Amino acid sequence: MKHVSIGGLDVSRIGLGAMSMSGYYNVGEGSDAESIRTIHRAIELGVTLIDTAEVYGPFKNEALVGQAISDRRDKVVLATKFGLISHSRAGARVADSSPANVRVAVEGSLRRLGTDHIDLYYQHRVDPKTPIEDTVGALAELIAEGKVRYIGLSEASPATIRRAHPVHPIAALQTEYSLWTRDPEAELIPLVRELGIGFVPYSPLGHGFLTGDVRSSAQLSDGDWRKTNPRFSGENFTRNLRIVDEVRDVAAEAGATLAQVALAWLLAQGNDIAPIPGTKRVSRVEENTAADRLELSAAQIHRLNNLTPAAGERHEEAVMAFIDR
């Protein structure tokens, strides 16, 4: 597996997102044992960047990841996130990045992950009630104490990034980016490159849409949150299948799967990008990591650059409300 540098942190250029291991997509039966096998297989294949968050579960996902890496911690760049649980009010899905809450959050994450340090600690979503300078200042203290090594932001706006970076260098920005979510190309990617910040795309396969496996919303179970996602709903779903069909044509030409083409396109965007496709399946990890060896032609990249734009907002309104814009 090739490596890249994100803000000075060396990582495999394809990581592993662990969110789906804690029930977020509800895609068939699974087990903690299977998820742990998936993490182990990813590490065997050269994946070093493992991504989780305290809100996944909540808390269960960090404990699962901690269990999986307990005997191979030195092989993992461990990333987790805080800020969507208010510990003082015991509220999940409540933005709170106050310095006091950061302190409580990091201790809980360290305990569940079974480690004495977090390699990359992200603010999960920007807290409009707490100045970003105060939050980053608290994180800088955690770095001085050895509990955190690098700082990240997730779904932060250019203005927030510019305010945060002088307080302490930001290593990585994690934001949705894929063949059907190109928004970061306008301002965010130029900005992070100007500042020397790495870019970590989450949902690089469009929440599974770009794998080509979902051809009807009827395939999604009632417990699958994508049921309420605008791009998976109504006429938008039908329109977005055109994107999948266009990617399928490139995949057939390249002798690869749709997921591999989508990931290879991201990798071709620069040597400071490290996508974190999520799965709880060994077979999917094997498929995704194989994209590291796929080199698309200039013509194929040009074709993918000019796909039909996705129809519909990338999240429902309540979720978009948490995104700093």
Coordinates of C-alpha atoms in Angstrom, one line a residue:
M1 CA 0.0 0.0 0.0
K2 CA 1.4 3.4 -1.0
H3 CA 1.5 6.1 1.7
V4 CA 0.9 9.8 1.7
S5 CA 1.5 12.6 4.2
I6 CA -1.5 14.5 5.6
G7 CA -0.3 17.5 7.5
G8 CA 3.0 15.7 8.3
L9 CA 1.3 12.5 9.4
D10 CA 2.3 9.4 7.4
V11 CA -0.7 7.2 6.5
S12 CA -1.7 4.6 4.0
R13 CA -3.5 6.4 1.2
I14 CA -6.6 4.2 1.6
G15 CA -7.9 4.0 5.2
L16 CA -10.8 2.3 6.8
G17 CA -13.9 4.0 8.2
A18 CA -15.4 2.0 11.1
M19 CA -18.8 3.7 11.4
S20 CA -20.8 1.0 9.5
M21 CA -19.6 -1.6 12.0
S22 CA -22.0 0.0 14.6
G23 CA -25.3 -0.3 12.7
Y24 CA -25.5 2.9 10.8
Y25 CA -26.3 1.4 7.4
N26 CA -28.0 -1.8 8.6
V27 CA -26.9 -3.7 5.5
G28 CA -27.7 -7.3 6.4
E29 CA -26.5 -9.4 9.3
G30 CA -23.1 -8.7 10.8
S31 CA -21.2 -9.3 14.0
D32 CA -18.5 -7.7 16.1
A33 CA -16.4 -10.8 15.3
E34 CA -16.8 -10.1 11.6
S35 CA -16.0 -6.4 12.0
I36 CA -12.8 -7.3 13.9
R37 CA -11.8 -9.7 11.2
T38 CA -12.3 -6.9 8.7
I39 CA -10.1 -4.5 10.7
H40 CA -7.4 -7.2 11.0
R41 CA -7.6 -7.9 7.2
A42 CA -7.3 -4.2 6.4
I43 CA -4.1 -4.0 8.5
E44 CA -2.7 -7.1 6.8
L45 CA -3.3 -5.4 3.5
G46 CA -1.3 -2.4 4.5
V47 CA -4.1 -0.1 5.8
T48 CA -2.8 2.1 8.7
L49 CA -5.5 4.8 9.0
I50 CA -8.4 3.5 11.1
D51 CA -11.2 6.1 11.7
T52 CA -13.9 6.0 14.4
A53 CA -15.8 8.5 16.6
E54 CA -17.3 8.6 20.1
V55 CA -20.8 9.3 18.7
Y56 CA -20.8 6.1 16.6
G57 CA -22.9 3.7 18.7
P58 CA -22.6 6.0 20.7
F59 CA -19.3 4.7 22.2
K60 CA -19.6 1.2 21.0
N61 CA -17.6 1.7 17.8
E62 CA -14.5 3.0 19.7
A63 CA -14.7 0.0 22.1
L64 CA -14.9 -2.3 19.1
V65 CA -11.9 -0.7 17.3
G66 CA -9.9 -0.7 20.6
Q67 CA -10.5 -4.4 20.9
A68 CA -9.5 -5.1 17.3
I69 CA -6.2 -3.2 17.5
S70 CA -5.3 -4.1 21.1
D71 CA -2.4 -6.4 20.0
R72 CA -1.4 -4.3 16.9
R73 CA -1.6 -0.7 18.1
D74 CA 1.8 0.1 16.7
K75 CA 0.6 -0.7 13.2
V76 CA -2.3 1.7 13.3
V77 CA -2.7 5.5 12.9
L78 CA -5.8 5.8 15.1
A79 CA -8.3 8.6 14.4
T80 CA -11.4 9.4 16.4
K81 CA -13.7 12.4 16.8
F82 CA -15.3 14.4 19.5
G83 CA -17.9 17.2 19.6
L84 CA -21.3 15.6 18.8
I85 CA -21.9 14.5 22.4
S86 CA -22.3 17.0 25.2
H87 CA -21.1 15.1 28.3
S88 CA -22.2 17.7 30.8
R89 CA -25.8 17.4 29.5
A90 CA -25.4 13.7 28.5
G91 CA -26.7 14.6 25.1
A92 CA -25.8 12.7 21.9
R93 CA -26.1 14.7 18.7
V94 CA -25.6 17.9 20.6
A95 CA -22.6 19.9 19.3
D96 CA -20.3 20.8 22.2
S97 CA -16.6 21.6 21.7
S98 CA -16.1 23.6 24.8
P99 CA -12.7 23.0 26.4
A100 CA -14.3 21.3 29.3
N101 CA -16.2 18.9 27.1
V102 CA -13.1 18.2 25.0
R103 CA -11.3 17.1 28.2
V104 CA -14.1 14.7 29.2
A105 CA -14.4 13.3 25.7
V106 CA -10.7 12.5 25.2
E107 CA -10.5 10.6 28.5
G108 CA -13.5 8.5 27.5
S109 CA -12.1 7.8 24.0
L110 CA -8.7 6.8 25.4
R111 CA -10.3 4.4 27.8
R112 CA -12.5 2.8 25.2
L113 CA -9.8 2.6 22.6
G114 CA -7.4 1.1 25.1
T115 CA -4.5 3.4 24.3
D116 CA -2.6 6.2 25.9
H117 CA -2.7 8.5 22.9
I118 CA -4.8 9.3 19.8
D119 CA -2.9 9.9 16.6
L120 CA -5.4 12.1 14.9
Y121 CA -8.2 13.8 17.0
Y122 CA -10.9 15.5 15.0
Q123 CA -13.6 18.0 16.0
H124 CA -16.5 16.1 14.5
R125 CA -18.6 19.2 13.7
V126 CA -18.0 22.8 14.4
D127 CA -19.7 24.1 17.5
P128 CA -21.2 27.5 16.8
K129 CA -21.4 28.2 20.5
T130 CA -17.6 27.8 21.1
P131 CA -15.0 29.9 19.3
I132 CA -12.8 27.6 17.3
E133 CA -9.8 29.2 18.8
D134 CA -10.9 28.0 22.3
T135 CA -11.4 24.5 21.0
V136 CA -8.1 24.3 19.2
G137 CA -6.4 25.8 22.2
A138 CA -7.7 22.9 24.3
L139 CA -6.5 20.4 21.8
A140 CA -3.1 22.0 21.7
E141 CA -2.9 21.4 25.5
L142 CA -3.7 17.7 24.9
I143 CA -0.9 17.5 22.4
A144 CA 1.5 19.0 25.0
E145 CA 0.3 16.3 27.5
G146 CA 1.0 13.5 24.9
K147 CA -2.7 12.4 24.8
V148 CA -3.1 13.6 21.2
R149 CA -0.5 13.8 18.4
Y150 CA -2.3 15.6 15.5
I151 CA -5.4 17.7 15.2
G152 CA -8.1 17.4 12.6
L153 CA -11.4 19.2 11.7
S154 CA -14.4 17.7 10.0
E155 CA -16.9 19.6 7.8
A156 CA -15.3 22.9 8.7
S157 CA -15.7 26.0 6.5
P158 CA -12.8 27.9 5.0
A159 CA -13.3 30.7 7.4
T160 CA -13.2 28.4 10.4
I161 CA -10.0 26.6 9.1
R162 CA -8.3 30.0 8.6
R163 CA -9.1 30.9 12.3
A164 CA -8.1 27.5 13.7
H165 CA -4.8 26.9 11.9
P166 CA -2.8 29.8 13.5
V167 CA -3.7 28.6 17.0
H168 CA -2.2 25.2 16.3
P169 CA -1.5 23.6 12.9
I170 CA -4.3 21.5 11.6
A171 CA -3.1 18.2 10.1
A172 CA -6.2 17.0 8.3
L173 CA -9.7 18.1 7.2
Q174 CA -12.3 15.3 6.9
T175 CA -15.1 16.2 4.6
E176 CA -17.4 14.3 2.2
Y177 CA -15.8 14.1 -1.2
S178 CA -16.4 11.7 -4.0
L179 CA -17.5 11.4 -7.7
W180 CA -20.9 12.6 -6.7
T181 CA -19.9 15.2 -4.1
R182 CA -17.4 17.6 -5.7
D183 CA -18.1 20.6 -3.5
P184 CA -14.7 20.7 -1.8
E185 CA -13.0 21.4 -5.1
A186 CA -14.2 25.0 -5.2
E187 CA -12.6 26.4 -2.0
L188 CA -11.7 23.7 0.6
I189 CA -9.1 21.8 -1.4
P190 CA -7.2 24.9 -2.6
L191 CA -7.2 26.2 1.0
V192 CA -5.9 23.1 2.7
R193 CA -3.2 22.8 0.1
E194 CA -2.2 26.5 0.7
L195 CA -1.9 25.7 4.5
G196 CA -0.3 22.3 4.2
I197 CA -3.3 20.4 5.6
G198 CA -4.1 16.9 4.4
F199 CA -7.6 16.0 3.1
V200 CA -9.5 12.9 4.2
P201 CA -12.6 12.2 2.2
Y202 CA -15.3 10.4 4.0
S203 CA -18.1 8.5 2.1
P204 CA -15.8 8.2 -0.9
L205 CA -18.2 5.7 -2.4
G206 CA -21.3 7.9 -2.0
H207 CA -22.7 6.0 1.0
G208 CA -22.5 2.9 -1.2
F209 CA -24.3 4.3 -4.2
L210 CA -21.2 4.3 -6.3
T211 CA -20.6 0.6 -5.8
G212 CA -23.5 0.0 -8.2
D213 CA -25.1 -2.5 -5.8
V214 CA -28.1 -0.4 -4.9
R215 CA -30.4 -0.1 -7.9
S216 CA -33.6 0.6 -6.0
S217 CA -34.5 2.3 -2.7
A218 CA -36.6 -0.8 -2.0
Q219 CA -33.2 -2.6 -1.3
L220 CA -32.7 -0.4 1.7
S221 CA -34.0 -1.7 5.0
D222 CA -36.3 0.5 7.2
G223 CA -33.5 1.0 9.7
D224 CA -31.1 2.3 7.0
W225 CA -30.6 6.0 7.4
R226 CA -30.1 6.4 3.6
K227 CA -33.9 6.1 3.4
T228 CA -34.1 9.8 4.3
N229 CA -31.1 10.9 2.2
P230 CA -32.3 13.1 -0.7
R231 CA -30.0 11.4 -3.2
F232 CA -31.5 8.0 -2.4
S233 CA -35.1 9.3 -2.6
G234 CA -37.8 9.6 -5.3
E235 CA -36.8 10.9 -8.7
N236 CA -33.3 11.9 -7.4
F237 CA -32.5 8.2 -7.0
T238 CA -33.5 7.4 -10.6
R239 CA -31.5 10.4 -11.9
N240 CA -28.4 9.4 -9.9
L241 CA -28.4 5.9 -11.4
R242 CA -27.0 7.6 -14.5
I243 CA -23.8 8.4 -12.6
V244 CA -23.5 4.8 -11.6
D245 CA -23.9 3.7 -15.2
E246 CA -21.3 6.1 -16.4
V247 CA -18.8 4.8 -13.8
R248 CA -19.7 1.3 -14.7
D249 CA -18.6 2.0 -18.3
V250 CA -15.2 3.2 -17.1
A251 CA -14.9 0.2 -14.8
A252 CA -15.5 -2.2 -17.6
E253 CA -12.8 -0.5 -19.7
A254 CA -10.4 -0.5 -16.8
G255 CA -11.1 -4.1 -15.8
A256 CA -12.0 -3.0 -12.2
T257 CA -15.1 -2.7 -10.0
L258 CA -17.0 0.5 -9.7
A259 CA -15.8 1.0 -6.1
Q260 CA -12.2 0.7 -7.3
V261 CA -12.7 3.2 -10.0
A262 CA -14.3 5.7 -7.6
L263 CA -11.4 5.3 -5.2
A264 CA -8.7 5.5 -7.9
W265 CA -10.2 8.7 -9.1
L266 CA -9.9 10.2 -5.6
L267 CA -6.3 9.0 -5.3
A268 CA -5.5 10.7 -8.6
Q269 CA -6.6 14.0 -7.2
G270 CA -3.3 14.4 -5.3
N271 CA -0.7 12.9 -2.9
D272 CA -2.3 14.6 0.1
I273 CA -5.6 12.8 -0.1
A274 CA -6.5 9.7 2.0
P275 CA -10.0 8.4 1.6
I276 CA -11.6 6.2 4.3
P277 CA -14.1 3.9 2.7
G278 CA -16.2 2.2 5.3
T279 CA -17.2 -1.4 5.5
K280 CA -17.7 -4.3 7.9
R281 CA -16.9 -7.0 5.3
V282 CA -13.5 -8.6 4.6
S283 CA -14.4 -8.9 0.9
R284 CA -15.1 -5.2 0.7
V285 CA -11.8 -4.3 2.3
E286 CA -10.0 -6.5 -0.2
E287 CA -11.8 -4.9 -3.0
N288 CA -11.3 -1.3 -1.8
T289 CA -7.6 -1.7 -1.0
A290 CA -7.0 -3.1 -4.5
A291 CA -7.7 0.4 -5.8
D292 CA -4.2 1.3 -4.6
R293 CA -2.9 -0.6 -7.6
L294 CA -5.3 0.8 -10.2
E295 CA -4.1 3.7 -12.4
L296 CA -6.7 5.3 -14.5
S297 CA -5.8 6.8 -17.9
A298 CA -5.9 10.5 -18.5
A299 CA -9.0 9.9 -20.7
Q300 CA -10.7 7.9 -18.0
I301 CA -10.0 10.6 -15.4
H302 CA -11.3 13.3 -17.8
R303 CA -14.5 11.3 -18.3
L304 CA -15.0 10.9 -14.6
N305 CA -14.3 14.6 -14.0
N306 CA -17.3 15.3 -16.3
L307 CA -19.9 13.0 -14.9
T308 CA -23.5 14.0 -14.6
P309 CA -23.8 16.0 -11.4
A310 CA -25.7 14.3 -8.5
A311 CA -29.4 15.2 -8.0
G312 CA -30.4 16.2 -4.5
E313 CA -28.7 17.7 -1.4
R314 CA -26.0 15.4 0.0
H315 CA -27.8 15.1 3.4
E316 CA -31.2 15.8 4.7
E317 CA -31.9 19.3 6.2
A318 CA -31.4 18.2 9.9
V319 CA -28.0 16.8 9.1
M320 CA -26.9 19.7 6.9
A321 CA -27.7 22.0 9.9
F322 CA -24.6 20.6 11.6
I323 CA -22.3 21.4 8.7
D324 CA -20.2 24.6 9.0
R325 CA -20.8 26.7 5.8

